[in-house]
Every structure is written in C-alpha cells, then in structure tokens.
C-alpha cells in the first residue's frame, strides 16, 4: 500500500509550529510509518513537488506568496493550515493596523522601497483549506490526533468550546478575579489552558470559537473594571483580521 506523500511549507512565520512537530519524538516515528515525508525544510534537505498532503505554516504577507500558495493547493489533495499565522493571520496581523507604506518605513527605514508587503491574511483568505490546527505554537498532541484522523479518513475532533472549560478542568483560579484581561471565554480550547495555568491571560492565539458569547464576555470585563478596548487590544496580538468580529 502506497503511503500518502506529505510536505511541509513555510510562509511568513517563525516556523515554530514545524519545530513543535519535530519534538513529538516517538509519536513522529509512528507517523513516519504511516506517511512519506517528501519536503520538510526544518528536517531534511530533500524536497519534492509531488505530494498528497500539505501542512502550511505562515500567513500571506506578500503578493508573490499568493501564486505560491495557489500552486500548493492545486497540487495537494489535502491542505492543513498549521498554527495561528496560517489559521487567523497571527502576530503578522499587527501590521494591519497601519498603512502598508508606514509599516515598511518603520521596519526598513531608507530601504523601504526595496521591499514588498500587503495586509496580512490567513491562507484560507486565498485558497480553500481542508483542516486547521490552531495555536501559537500548535499543541503537539493535537497535531498527532488531527493527522491520524485525516489519514484514517475521519473528521478531526477540533474543540468548539472556550479555554475556560480547560481552565476549570485544571482547577485554575479565574484570572478575572486577579484583574487580568483574558480572552479565554471566547477563544477556542485545545491548548490545555497553558497560559492561564501559568498566570498569563489568554490572548486568543487559537481564534474565536464558532459562536462566541461576546456580550457575556463584555459584561464580564465590565464587572471586573476592564474595558472592551483592553480585550480587543489583547486579541489583536494574534487575530487582527478578526477585530470586527469582536466589536
């Protein structure tokens, strides 16, 4: 039986999610028995233009990337958006708050005209995406679970409940009680509530759940003397493309 040919691709990102894949150790060896990895810049020098499944990390931030991502879509039978940059735009979306010429001037100074940039977009704004693995970085257990489900032809179990549920399961004290802004009530779970567990407010790196109770979250903010603007500023760190969903 021929194993599915798998390729990993990078667009505008830190490639941290691909590094997470390399840390799954024994589970990675199990996956290698099920797939044939033909391109993975972080792990091998060989590469191929013939693949069935494409894991894509990074957001679209240049016009030249549009043609490349479309070529990947035309080649792959399955495309998986890997991590916050690919799924919701990620930290790269911070630049969307400014004019692009201003962004280039701030970053490149006198060399601004030598570089191209466009407003950041997740890859599904350009191509059809089949599956998503959220997070910054991704959760390695979720990566394994989603990948195995896809290989078995099953629909991956992606949580559609908020991070608050995982906080409760870990018996965490709610950060709102400490006066800390947290996007947990509206952010998709699956991270094991790692940030709140270590006393850091959730900043929404996994994106909003499908039907977030935004009015309830706004009321919760108000009850604790926090403002919607503070919450939006937190969410803008990763989800600048989704600001209008929260307002």
JSON list of C-alpha atoms in Angstrom, two decimals:
[
{"chain": "A", "resi": 1, "resn": "UNK", "atom": "CA", "xyz": [0.00, 0.00, 0.00]},
{"chain": "A", "resi": 2, "resn": "UNK", "atom": "CA", "xyz": [1.39, 3.39, -1.03]},
{"chain": "A", "resi": 3, "resn": "UNK", "atom": "CA", "xyz": [1.80, 5.80, 1.85]},
{"chain": "A", "resi": 4, "resn": "UNK", "atom": "CA", "xyz": [0.47, 9.37, 1.46]},
{"chain": "A", "resi": 5, "resn": "UNK", "atom": "CA", "xyz": [3.20, 11.81, 0.46]},
{"chain": "A", "resi": 6, "resn": "UNK", "atom": "CA", "xyz": [3.38, 14.72, 2.92]},
{"chain": "A", "resi": 7, "resn": "UNK", "atom": "CA", "xyz": [5.04, 18.12, 2.54]},
{"chain": "A", "resi": 8, "resn": "UNK", "atom": "CA", "xyz": [5.53, 20.99, 4.96]},
{"chain": "A", "resi": 9, "resn": "UNK", "atom": "CA", "xyz": [5.63, 24.58, 3.70]},
{"chain": "A", "resi": 10, "resn": "UNK", "atom": "CA", "xyz": [6.54, 27.89, 5.28]},
{"chain": "A", "resi": 11, "resn": "UNK", "atom": "CA", "xyz": [5.17, 31.32, 4.52]},
{"chain": "A", "resi": 12, "resn": "UNK", "atom": "CA", "xyz": [5.54, 34.40, 6.75]},
{"chain": "A", "resi": 13, "resn": "UNK", "atom": "CA", "xyz": [6.14, 32.88, 10.18]},
{"chain": "A", "resi": 14, "resn": "UNK", "atom": "CA", "xyz": [8.79, 31.91, 12.71]},
{"chain": "A", "resi": 15, "resn": "UNK", "atom": "CA", "xyz": [8.44, 28.22, 11.76]},
{"chain": "A", "resi": 16, "resn": "UNK", "atom": "CA", "xyz": [7.90, 27.43, 15.45]},
{"chain": "A", "resi": 17, "resn": "UNK", "atom": "CA", "xyz": [4.96, 25.15, 14.70]},
{"chain": "A", "resi": 18, "resn": "UNK", "atom": "CA", "xyz": [7.10, 22.97, 12.47]},
{"chain": "A", "resi": 19, "resn": "UNK", "atom": "CA", "xyz": [9.67, 22.80, 15.25]},
{"chain": "A", "resi": 20, "resn": "UNK", "atom": "CA", "xyz": [6.91, 21.51, 17.55]},
{"chain": "A", "resi": 21, "resn": "UNK", "atom": "CA", "xyz": [6.30, 18.70, 15.05]},
{"chain": "A", "resi": 22, "resn": "UNK", "atom": "CA", "xyz": [9.94, 17.69, 15.43]},
{"chain": "A", "resi": 23, "resn": "UNK", "atom": "CA", "xyz": [9.53, 17.44, 19.22]},
{"chain": "A", "resi": 24, "resn": "UNK", "atom": "CA", "xyz": [6.87, 14.73, 19.20]},
{"chain": "A", "resi": 25, "resn": "UNK", "atom": "CA", "xyz": [9.69, 12.15, 19.17]},
{"chain": "A", "resi": 26, "resn": "UNK", "atom": "CA", "xyz": [8.33, 8.59, 19.36]},
{"chain": "A", "resi": 27, "resn": "UNK", "atom": "CA", "xyz": [4.96, 9.66, 18.00]},
{"chain": "A", "resi": 28, "resn": "UNK", "atom": "CA", "xyz": [6.72, 11.17, 14.98]},
{"chain": "A", "resi": 29, "resn": "UNK", "atom": "CA", "xyz": [8.31, 7.80, 14.31]},
{"chain": "A", "resi": 30, "resn": "UNK", "atom": "CA", "xyz": [4.85, 6.24, 14.42]},
{"chain": "A", "resi": 31, "resn": "UNK", "atom": "CA", "xyz": [3.58, 8.79, 11.91]},
{"chain": "A", "resi": 32, "resn": "UNK", "atom": "CA", "xyz": [6.54, 8.19, 9.61]},
{"chain": "A", "resi": 33, "resn": "UNK", "atom": "CA", "xyz": [5.39, 4.58, 9.37]},
{"chain": "A", "resi": 34, "resn": "UNK", "atom": "CA", "xyz": [2.09, 5.86, 8.01]},
{"chain": "A", "resi": 35, "resn": "UNK", "atom": "CA", "xyz": [3.27, 8.69, 5.74]},
{"chain": "A", "resi": 36, "resn": "UNK", "atom": "CA", "xyz": [6.14, 9.52, 3.43]},
{"chain": "A", "resi": 37, "resn": "UNK", "atom": "CA", "xyz": [7.53, 12.99, 4.23]},
{"chain": "A", "resi": 38, "resn": "UNK", "atom": "CA", "xyz": [8.89, 14.35, 0.95]},
{"chain": "A", "resi": 39, "resn": "UNK", "atom": "CA", "xyz": [9.51, 18.01, 1.85]},
{"chain": "A", "resi": 40, "resn": "UNK", "atom": "CA", "xyz": [10.24, 19.48, 5.27]},
{"chain": "A", "resi": 41, "resn": "UNK", "atom": "CA", "xyz": [12.87, 22.23, 5.27]},
{"chain": "A", "resi": 42, "resn": "UNK", "atom": "CA", "xyz": [13.32, 22.15, 9.04]},
{"chain": "A", "resi": 43, "resn": "UNK", "atom": "CA", "xyz": [14.18, 18.46, 8.98]},
{"chain": "A", "resi": 44, "resn": "UNK", "atom": "CA", "xyz": [15.58, 17.46, 5.59]},
{"chain": "A", "resi": 45, "resn": "UNK", "atom": "CA", "xyz": [17.35, 18.85, 2.56]},
{"chain": "A", "resi": 46, "resn": "UNK", "atom": "CA", "xyz": [15.44, 16.78, 0.00]},
{"chain": "A", "resi": 47, "resn": "UNK", "atom": "CA", "xyz": [12.24, 18.22, -1.44]},
{"chain": "A", "resi": 48, "resn": "UNK", "atom": "CA", "xyz": [9.58, 17.22, -3.91]},
{"chain": "A", "resi": 49, "resn": "UNK", "atom": "CA", "xyz": [6.80, 18.86, -5.90]},
{"chain": "A", "resi": 50, "resn": "UNK", "atom": "CA", "xyz": [4.77, 15.65, -5.77]},
{"chain": "A", "resi": 51, "resn": "UNK", "atom": "CA", "xyz": [2.71, 15.35, -2.58]},
{"chain": "A", "resi": 52, "resn": "UNK", "atom": "CA", "xyz": [-0.77, 14.43, -1.38]},
{"chain": "A", "resi": 53, "resn": "UNK", "atom": "CA", "xyz": [-1.00, 16.31, 1.93]},
{"chain": "A", "resi": 54, "resn": "UNK", "atom": "CA", "xyz": [0.37, 19.81, 2.56]},
{"chain": "A", "resi": 55, "resn": "UNK", "atom": "CA", "xyz": [0.89, 21.31, 6.01]},
{"chain": "A", "resi": 56, "resn": "UNK", "atom": "CA", "xyz": [1.21, 25.06, 5.58]},
{"chain": "A", "resi": 57, "resn": "UNK", "atom": "CA", "xyz": [2.63, 27.32, 8.28]},
{"chain": "A", "resi": 58, "resn": "UNK", "atom": "CA", "xyz": [2.61, 31.10, 7.99]},
{"chain": "A", "resi": 59, "resn": "UNK", "atom": "CA", "xyz": [0.38, 33.88, 6.72]},
{"chain": "A", "resi": 60, "resn": "UNK", "atom": "CA", "xyz": [0.18, 35.61, 3.35]},
{"chain": "A", "resi": 61, "resn": "UNK", "atom": "CA", "xyz": [2.00, 38.95, 3.55]},
{"chain": "A", "resi": 62, "resn": "UNK", "atom": "CA", "xyz": [3.35, 39.45, 0.03]},
{"chain": "A", "resi": 63, "resn": "UNK", "atom": "CA", "xyz": [1.77, 39.34, -3.41]},
{"chain": "A", "resi": 64, "resn": "UNK", "atom": "CA", "xyz": [4.35, 36.80, -4.55]},
{"chain": "A", "resi": 65, "resn": "UNK", "atom": "CA", "xyz": [3.12, 34.38, -1.88]},
{"chain": "A", "resi": 66, "resn": "UNK", "atom": "CA", "xyz": [-0.35, 34.24, -3.43]},
{"chain": "A", "resi": 67, "resn": "UNK", "atom": "CA", "xyz": [0.82, 32.42, -6.55]},
{"chain": "A", "resi": 68, "resn": "UNK", "atom": "CA", "xyz": [2.89, 30.01, -4.46]},
{"chain": "A", "resi": 69, "resn": "UNK", "atom": "CA", "xyz": [0.05, 29.07, -2.09]},
{"chain": "A", "resi": 70, "resn": "UNK", "atom": "CA", "xyz": [-2.29, 28.54, -5.04]},
{"chain": "A", "resi": 71, "resn": "UNK", "atom": "CA", "xyz": [0.23, 26.17, -6.61]},
{"chain": "A", "resi": 72, "resn": "UNK", "atom": "CA", "xyz": [0.35, 24.18, -3.38]},
{"chain": "A", "resi": 73, "resn": "UNK", "atom": "CA", "xyz": [-3.46, 23.99, -3.36]},
{"chain": "A", "resi": 74, "resn": "UNK", "atom": "CA", "xyz": [-3.50, 22.78, -6.97]},
{"chain": "A", "resi": 75, "resn": "UNK", "atom": "CA", "xyz": [-1.01, 20.02, -6.14]},
{"chain": "A", "resi": 76, "resn": "UNK", "atom": "CA", "xyz": [-2.23, 18.77, -2.76]},
{"chain": "A", "resi": 77, "resn": "UNK", "atom": "CA", "xyz": [-5.33, 16.69, -2.21]},
{"chain": "A", "resi": 78, "resn": "UNK", "atom": "CA", "xyz": [-5.49, 17.95, 1.38]},
{"chain": "A", "resi": 79, "resn": "UNK", "atom": "CA", "xyz": [-4.26, 21.27, 2.79]},
{"chain": "A", "resi": 80, "resn": "UNK", "atom": "CA", "xyz": [-3.90, 21.82, 6.54]},
{"chain": "A", "resi": 81, "resn": "UNK", "atom": "CA", "xyz": [-3.32, 25.29, 7.97]},
{"chain": "A", "resi": 82, "resn": "UNK", "atom": "CA", "xyz": [-0.70, 24.90, 10.68]},
{"chain": "A", "resi": 83, "resn": "UNK", "atom": "CA", "xyz": [-0.66, 27.38, 13.56]},
{"chain": "A", "resi": 84, "resn": "UNK", "atom": "CA", "xyz": [-2.00, 30.85, 14.28]},
{"chain": "A", "resi": 85, "resn": "UNK", "atom": "CA", "xyz": [-0.30, 32.61, 11.36]},
{"chain": "A", "resi": 86, "resn": "UNK", "atom": "CA", "xyz": [-1.85, 30.25, 8.83]},
{"chain": "A", "resi": 87, "resn": "UNK", "atom": "CA", "xyz": [-5.25, 29.95, 10.53]},
{"chain": "A", "resi": 88, "resn": "UNK", "atom": "CA", "xyz": [-6.03, 33.52, 11.67]},
{"chain": "A", "resi": 89, "resn": "UNK", "atom": "CA", "xyz": [-3.12, 35.66, 10.48]},
{"chain": "A", "resi": 90, "resn": "UNK", "atom": "CA", "xyz": [-1.16, 35.51, 13.70]},
{"chain": "A", "resi": 91, "resn": "UNK", "atom": "CA", "xyz": [1.23, 38.13, 15.04]},
{"chain": "A", "resi": 92, "resn": "UNK", "atom": "CA", "xyz": [1.88, 39.26, 11.49]},
{"chain": "A", "resi": 93, "resn": "UNK", "atom": "CA", "xyz": [-1.61, 40.80, 11.56]},
{"chain": "A", "resi": 94, "resn": "UNK", "atom": "CA", "xyz": [-0.36, 43.54, 13.87]},
{"chain": "A", "resi": 95, "resn": "UNK", "atom": "CA", "xyz": [0.80, 45.48, 10.82]},
{"chain": "A", "resi": 96, "resn": "UNK", "atom": "CA", "xyz": [-2.78, 45.61, 9.52]},
{"chain": "A", "resi": 97, "resn": "UNK", "atom": "CA", "xyz": [-3.44, 48.42, 11.99]},
{"chain": "A", "resi": 98, "resn": "UNK", "atom": "CA", "xyz": [-1.26, 50.72, 9.89]},
{"chain": "A", "resi": 99, "resn": "UNK", "atom": "CA", "xyz": [-0.86, 51.85, 6.31]},
{"chain": "A", "resi": 100, "resn": "UNK", "atom": "CA", "xyz": [1.48, 49.50, 4.47]},
{"chain": "A", "resi": 101, "resn": "UNK", "atom": "CA", "xyz": [3.82, 52.31, 3.40]},
{"chain": "A", "resi": 102, "resn": "UNK", "atom": "CA", "xyz": [4.13, 53.33, 7.04]},
{"chain": "A", "resi": 103, "resn": "UNK", "atom": "CA", "xyz": [4.87, 49.74, 8.05]},
{"chain": "A", "resi": 104, "resn": "UNK", "atom": "CA", "xyz": [7.68, 49.49, 5.51]},
{"chain": "A", "resi": 105, "resn": "UNK", "atom": "CA", "xyz": [9.10, 52.80, 6.67]},
{"chain": "A", "resi": 106, "resn": "UNK", "atom": "CA", "xyz": [9.09, 51.69, 10.33]},
{"chain": "A", "resi": 107, "resn": "UNK", "atom": "CA", "xyz": [10.67, 48.31, 9.60]},
{"chain": "A", "resi": 108, "resn": "UNK", "atom": "CA", "xyz": [13.05, 49.04, 6.75]},
{"chain": "A", "resi": 109, "resn": "UNK", "atom": "CA", "xyz": [13.75, 52.76, 7.04]},
{"chain": "A", "resi": 110, "resn": "UNK", "atom": "CA", "xyz": [15.57, 54.12, 3.99]},
{"chain": "A", "resi": 111, "resn": "UNK", "atom": "CA", "xyz": [15.32, 50.73, 2.29]},
{"chain": "A", "resi": 112, "resn": "UNK", "atom": "CA", "xyz": [11.50, 50.69, 2.49]},
{"chain": "A", "resi": 113, "resn": "UNK", "atom": "CA", "xyz": [11.01, 50.85, -1.28]},
{"chain": "A", "resi": 114, "resn": "UNK", "atom": "CA", "xyz": [13.12, 47.72, -1.73]},
{"chain": "A", "resi": 115, "resn": "UNK", "atom": "CA", "xyz": [10.55, 45.51, -0.03]},
{"chain": "A", "resi": 116, "resn": "UNK", "atom": "CA", "xyz": [7.01, 44.44, -0.79]},
{"chain": "A", "resi": 117, "resn": "UNK", "atom": "CA", "xyz": [4.28, 43.98, 1.79]},
{"chain": "A", "resi": 118, "resn": "UNK", "atom": "CA", "xyz": [0.49, 43.66, 1.80]},
{"chain": "A", "resi": 119, "resn": "UNK", "atom": "CA", "xyz": [-2.06, 43.36, 4.63]},
{"chain": "A", "resi": 120, "resn": "UNK", "atom": "CA", "xyz": [-1.63, 40.01, 6.37]},
{"chain": "A", "resi": 121, "resn": "UNK", "atom": "CA", "xyz": [-4.18, 37.29, 5.66]},
{"chain": "A", "resi": 122, "resn": "UNK", "atom": "CA", "xyz": [-4.61, 33.69, 6.81]},
{"chain": "A", "resi": 123, "resn": "UNK", "atom": "CA", "xyz": [-4.17, 31.21, 3.97]},
{"chain": "A", "resi": 124, "resn": "UNK", "atom": "CA", "xyz": [-7.90, 30.45, 3.74]},
{"chain": "A", "resi": 125, "resn": "UNK", "atom": "CA", "xyz": [-8.39, 34.02, 2.52]},
{"chain": "A", "resi": 126, "resn": "UNK", "atom": "CA", "xyz": [-6.59, 32.93, -0.65]},
{"chain": "A", "resi": 127, "resn": "UNK", "atom": "CA", "xyz": [-7.24, 29.19, -1.04]},
{"chain": "A", "resi": 128, "resn": "UNK", "atom": "CA", "xyz": [-9.59, 26.50, 0.21]},
{"chain": "A", "resi": 129, "resn": "UNK", "atom": "CA", "xyz": [-8.33, 24.93, 3.43]},
{"chain": "A", "resi": 130, "resn": "UNK", "atom": "CA", "xyz": [-9.45, 21.45, 4.45]},
{"chain": "A", "resi": 131, "resn": "UNK", "atom": "CA", "xyz": [-8.34, 21.34, 8.11]},
{"chain": "A", "resi": 132, "resn": "UNK", "atom": "CA", "xyz": [-6.95, 23.69, 10.73]},
{"chain": "A", "resi": 133, "resn": "UNK", "atom": "CA", "xyz": [-4.55, 23.14, 13.63]},
{"chain": "A", "resi": 134, "resn": "UNK", "atom": "CA", "xyz": [-4.64, 26.27, 15.75]},
{"chain": "A", "resi": 135, "resn": "UNK", "atom": "CA", "xyz": [-2.28, 27.80, 18.25]},
{"chain": "A", "resi": 136, "resn": "UNK", "atom": "CA", "xyz": [0.98, 29.68, 18.68]},
{"chain": "A", "resi": 137, "resn": "UNK", "atom": "CA", "xyz": [2.62, 27.30, 18.68]},
{"chain": "A", "resi": 138, "resn": "UNK", "atom": "CA", "xyz": [0.44, 24.30, 17.94]},
{"chain": "A", "resi": 139, "resn": "UNK", "atom": "CA", "xyz": [-0.16, 21.66, 20.58]},
{"chain": "A", "resi": 140, "resn": "UNK", "atom": "CA", "xyz": [1.84, 18.56, 19.65]},
{"chain": "A", "resi": 141, "resn": "UNK", "atom": "CA", "xyz": [-0.80, 16.14, 20.93]},
{"chain": "A", "resi": 142, "resn": "UNK", "atom": "CA", "xyz": [-3.44, 17.84, 18.81]},
{"chain": "A", "resi": 143, "resn": "UNK", "atom": "CA", "xyz": [-1.16, 17.67, 15.77]},
{"chain": "A", "resi": 144, "resn": "UNK", "atom": "CA", "xyz": [-0.82, 13.91, 16.18]},
{"chain": "A", "resi": 145, "resn": "UNK", "atom": "CA", "xyz": [-4.55, 13.43, 16.76]},
{"chain": "A", "resi": 146, "resn": "UNK", "atom": "CA", "xyz": [-5.56, 15.55, 13.76]},
{"chain": "A", "resi": 147, "resn": "UNK", "atom": "CA", "xyz": [-3.01, 13.92, 11.46]},
{"chain": "A", "resi": 148, "resn": "UNK", "atom": "CA", "xyz": [-4.07, 10.39, 12.42]},
{"chain": "A", "resi": 149, "resn": "UNK", "atom": "CA", "xyz": [-7.74, 11.29, 11.92]},
{"chain": "A", "resi": 150, "resn": "UNK", "atom": "CA", "xyz": [-7.03, 12.64, 8.45]},
{"chain": "A", "resi": 151, "resn": "UNK", "atom": "CA", "xyz": [-5.07, 9.52, 7.50]},
{"chain": "A", "resi": 152, "resn": "UNK", "atom": "CA", "xyz": [-8.00, 7.38, 8.66]},
{"chain": "A", "resi": 153, "resn": "UNK", "atom": "CA", "xyz": [-10.45, 9.47, 6.67]},
{"chain": "A", "resi": 154, "resn": "UNK", "atom": "CA", "xyz": [-12.14, 10.75, 9.81]},
{"chain": "A", "resi": 155, "resn": "UNK", "atom": "CA", "xyz": [-13.09, 14.29, 10.76]},
{"chain": "A", "resi": 156, "resn": "UNK", "atom": "CA", "xyz": [-10.63, 15.57, 13.39]},
{"chain": "A", "resi": 157, "resn": "UNK", "atom": "CA", "xyz": [-12.09, 16.48, 16.78]},
{"chain": "A", "resi": 158, "resn": "UNK", "atom": "CA", "xyz": [-11.38, 20.20, 16.98]},
{"chain": "A", "resi": 159, "resn": "UNK", "atom": "CA", "xyz": [-12.71, 21.75, 20.23]},
{"chain": "A", "resi": 160, "resn": "UNK", "atom": "CA", "xyz": [-15.52, 24.26, 19.82]},
{"chain": "A", "resi": 161, "resn": "UNK", "atom": "CA", "xyz": [-15.70, 25.27, 23.45]},
{"chain": "A", "resi": 162, "resn": "UNK", "atom": "CA", "xyz": [-13.75, 28.02, 25.21]},
{"chain": "A", "resi": 163, "resn": "UNK", "atom": "CA", "xyz": [-10.43, 27.85, 27.02]},
{"chain": "A", "resi": 164, "resn": "UNK", "atom": "CA", "xyz": [-12.39, 28.48, 30.25]},
{"chain": "A", "resi": 165, "resn": "UNK", "atom": "CA", "xyz": [-13.53, 24.85, 30.14]},
{"chain": "A", "resi": 166, "resn": "UNK", "atom": "CA", "xyz": [-9.95, 23.64, 30.23]},
{"chain": "A", "resi": 167, "resn": "UNK", "atom": "CA", "xyz": [-9.14, 26.13, 32.99]},
{"chain": "A", "resi": 168, "resn": "UNK", "atom": "CA", "xyz": [-11.94, 24.66, 35.09]},
{"chain": "A", "resi": 169, "resn": "UNK", "atom": "CA", "xyz": [-10.68, 21.14, 34.40]},
{"chain": "A", "resi": 170, "resn": "UNK", "atom": "CA", "xyz": [-7.27, 22.19, 35.72]},
{"chain": "A", "resi": 171, "resn": "UNK", "atom": "CA", "xyz": [-8.92, 23.89, 38.72]},
{"chain": "A", "resi": 172, "resn": "UNK", "atom": "CA", "xyz": [-7.32, 27.24, 37.90]},
{"chain": "A", "resi": 173, "resn": "UNK", "atom": "CA", "xyz": [-8.36, 30.41, 39.71]},
{"chain": "A", "resi": 174, "resn": "UNK", "atom": "CA", "xyz": [-10.06, 32.62, 37.12]},
{"chain": "A", "resi": 175, "resn": "UNK", "atom": "CA", "xyz": [-7.68, 35.37, 36.03]},
{"chain": "A", "resi": 176, "resn": "UNK", "atom": "CA", "xyz": [-10.50, 37.88, 36.05]},
{"chain": "A", "resi": 177, "resn": "UNK", "atom": "CA", "xyz": [-10.52, 37.52, 39.82]},
{"chain": "A", "resi": 178, "resn": "UNK", "atom": "CA", "xyz": [-6.92, 38.81, 39.69]},
{"chain": "A", "resi": 179, "resn": "UNK", "atom": "CA", "xyz": [-7.80, 41.75, 37.43]},
{"chain": "A", "resi": 180, "resn": "UNK", "atom": "CA", "xyz": [-6.10, 40.20, 34.40]},
{"chain": "A", "resi": 181, "resn": "UNK", "atom": "CA", "xyz": [-7.63, 40.55, 30.94]},
{"chain": "A", "resi": 182, "resn": "UNK", "atom": "CA", "xyz": [-8.24, 37.11, 29.47]},
{"chain": "A", "resi": 183, "resn": "UNK", "atom": "CA", "xyz": [-9.71, 36.03, 26.13]},
{"chain": "A", "resi": 184, "resn": "UNK", "atom": "CA", "xyz": [-10.41, 32.55, 27.49]},
{"chain": "A", "resi": 185, "resn": "UNK", "atom": "CA", "xyz": [-14.22, 32.93, 27.48]},
{"chain": "A", "resi": 186, "resn": "UNK", "atom": "CA", "xyz": [-14.32, 33.35, 23.68]},
{"chain": "A", "resi": 187, "resn": "UNK", "atom": "CA", "xyz": [-11.16, 31.58, 22.48]},
{"chain": "A", "resi": 188, "resn": "UNK", "atom": "CA", "xyz": [-11.15, 28.03, 21.13]},
{"chain": "A", "resi": 189, "resn": "UNK", "atom": "CA", "xyz": [-9.78, 25.45, 23.56]},
{"chain": "A", "resi": 190, "resn": "UNK", "atom": "CA", "xyz": [-7.24, 22.77, 22.77]},
{"chain": "A", "resi": 191, "resn": "UNK", "atom": "CA", "xyz": [-4.15, 24.33, 24.35]},
{"chain": "A", "resi": 192, "resn": "UNK", "atom": "CA", "xyz": [-4.76, 22.76, 27.76]},
{"chain": "A", "resi": 193, "resn": "UNK", "atom": "CA", "xyz": [-5.16, 26.33, 29.09]},
{"chain": "A", "resi": 194, "resn": "UNK", "atom": "CA", "xyz": [-1.40, 26.62, 29.27]},
{"chain": "A", "resi": 195, "resn": "UNK", "atom": "CA", "xyz": [-1.22, 30.43, 29.50]},
{"chain": "A", "resi": 196, "resn": "UNK", "atom": "CA", "xyz": [-3.82, 30.92, 32.27]},
{"chain": "A", "resi": 197, "resn": "UNK", "atom": "CA", "xyz": [-2.30, 27.99, 34.15]},
{"chain": "A", "resi": 198, "resn": "UNK", "atom": "CA", "xyz": [0.91, 30.00, 34.41]},
{"chain": "A", "resi": 199, "resn": "UNK", "atom": "CA", "xyz": [-0.92, 33.19, 35.38]},
{"chain": "A", "resi": 200, "resn": "UNK", "atom": "CA", "xyz": [-0.86, 34.76, 31.93]},
{"chain": "A", "resi": 201, "resn": "UNK", "atom": "CA", "xyz": [-4.07, 35.89, 30.27]},
{"chain": "A", "resi": 202, "resn": "UNK", "atom": "CA", "xyz": [-5.20, 34.10, 27.11]},
{"chain": "A", "resi": 203, "resn": "UNK", "atom": "CA", "xyz": [-4.56, 36.30, 24.05]},
{"chain": "A", "resi": 204, "resn": "UNK", "atom": "CA", "xyz": [-6.63, 34.29, 21.60]},
{"chain": "A", "resi": 205, "resn": "UNK", "atom": "CA", "xyz": [-3.92, 32.56, 19.57]},
{"chain": "A", "resi": 206, "resn": "UNK", "atom": "CA", "xyz": [-6.35, 29.75, 18.70]},
{"chain": "A", "resi": 207, "resn": "UNK", "atom": "CA", "xyz": [-9.00, 32.11, 17.35]},
{"chain": "A", "resi": 208, "resn": "UNK", "atom": "CA", "xyz": [-12.61, 32.57, 18.38]},
{"chain": "A", "resi": 209, "resn": "UNK", "atom": "CA", "xyz": [-14.94, 29.64, 18.92]},
{"chain": "A", "resi": 210, "resn": "UNK", "atom": "CA", "xyz": [-17.62, 29.32, 16.24]},
{"chain": "A", "resi": 211, "resn": "UNK", "atom": "CA", "xyz": [-20.34, 31.02, 18.27]},
{"chain": "A", "resi": 212, "resn": "UNK", "atom": "CA", "xyz": [-18.63, 33.15, 20.92]},
{"chain": "A", "resi": 213, "resn": "UNK", "atom": "CA", "xyz": [-20.82, 34.77, 23.57]},
{"chain": "A", "resi": 214, "resn": "UNK", "atom": "CA", "xyz": [-19.32, 38.21, 23.07]},
{"chain": "A", "resi": 215, "resn": "UNK", "atom": "CA", "xyz": [-21.98, 40.11, 25.01]},
{"chain": "A", "resi": 216, "resn": "UNK", "atom": "CA", "xyz": [-21.38, 37.91, 28.06]},
{"chain": "A", "resi": 217, "resn": "UNK", "atom": "CA", "xyz": [-17.64, 38.45, 27.76]},
{"chain": "A", "resi": 218, "resn": "UNK", "atom": "CA", "xyz": [-18.11, 42.22, 27.57]},
{"chain": "A", "resi": 219, "resn": "UNK", "atom": "CA", "xyz": [-20.28, 42.09, 30.70]},
{"chain": "A", "resi": 220, "resn": "UNK", "atom": "CA", "xyz": [-17.61, 40.04, 32.45]},
{"chain": "A", "resi": 221, "resn": "UNK", "atom": "CA", "xyz": [-14.98, 42.61, 31.54]},
{"chain": "A", "resi": 222, "resn": "UNK", "atom": "CA", "xyz": [-17.19, 45.40, 32.86]},
{"chain": "A", "resi": 223, "resn": "UNK", "atom": "CA", "xyz": [-17.86, 43.57, 36.14]},
{"chain": "A", "resi": 224, "resn": "UNK", "atom": "CA", "xyz": [-14.13, 43.43, 36.78]},
{"chain": "A", "resi": 225, "resn": "UNK", "atom": "CA", "xyz": [-13.46, 47.03, 35.81]},
{"chain": "A", "resi": 226, "resn": "UNK", "atom": "CA", "xyz": [-11.96, 46.15, 32.46]},
{"chain": "A", "resi": 227, "resn": "UNK", "atom": "CA", "xyz": [-12.89, 47.57, 29.08]},
{"chain": "A", "resi": 228, "resn": "UNK", "atom": "CA", "xyz": [-13.73, 46.12, 25.70]},
{"chain": "A", "resi": 229, "resn": "UNK", "atom": "CA", "xyz": [-10.87, 48.14, 24.23]},
{"chain": "A", "resi": 230, "resn": "UNK", "atom": "CA", "xyz": [-8.47, 46.32, 26.56]},
{"chain": "A", "resi": 231, "resn": "UNK", "atom": "CA", "xyz": [-9.82, 42.99, 25.41]},
{"chain": "A", "resi": 232, "resn": "UNK", "atom": "CA", "xyz": [-9.60, 43.96, 21.75]},
{"chain": "A", "resi": 233, "resn": "UNK", "atom": "CA", "xyz": [-6.01, 45.11, 22.21]},
{"chain": "A", "resi": 234, "resn": "UNK", "atom": "CA", "xyz": [-5.22, 41.67, 23.67]},
{"chain": "A", "resi": 235, "resn": "UNK", "atom": "CA", "xyz": [-6.93, 39.83, 20.84]},
{"chain": "A", "resi": 236, "resn": "UNK", "atom": "CA", "xyz": [-5.24, 41.99, 18.20]},
{"chain": "A", "resi": 237, "resn": "UNK", "atom": "CA", "xyz": [-1.91, 40.36, 19.11]},
{"chain": "A", "resi": 238, "resn": "UNK", "atom": "CA", "xyz": [-2.86, 37.28, 17.09]},
{"chain": "A", "resi": 239, "resn": "UNK", "atom": "CA", "xyz": [-6.22, 37.92, 15.47]},
{"chain": "A", "resi": 240, "resn": "UNK", "atom": "CA", "xyz": [-6.02, 41.34, 13.87]},
{"chain": "A", "resi": 241, "resn": "UNK", "atom": "CA", "xyz": [-8.05, 40.01, 10.97]},
{"chain": "A", "resi": 242, "resn": "UNK", "atom": "CA", "xyz": [-10.90, 39.20, 13.33]},
{"chain": "A", "resi": 243, "resn": "UNK", "atom": "CA", "xyz": [-11.18, 42.50, 15.20]},
{"chain": "A", "resi": 244, "resn": "UNK", "atom": "CA", "xyz": [-14.53, 43.29, 13.57]},
{"chain": "A", "resi": 245, "resn": "UNK", "atom": "CA", "xyz": [-15.97, 40.06, 15.00]},
{"chain": "A", "resi": 246, "resn": "UNK", "atom": "CA", "xyz": [-15.42, 41.34, 18.49]},
{"chain": "A", "resi": 247, "resn": "UNK", "atom": "CA", "xyz": [-16.61, 44.92, 18.11]}
]
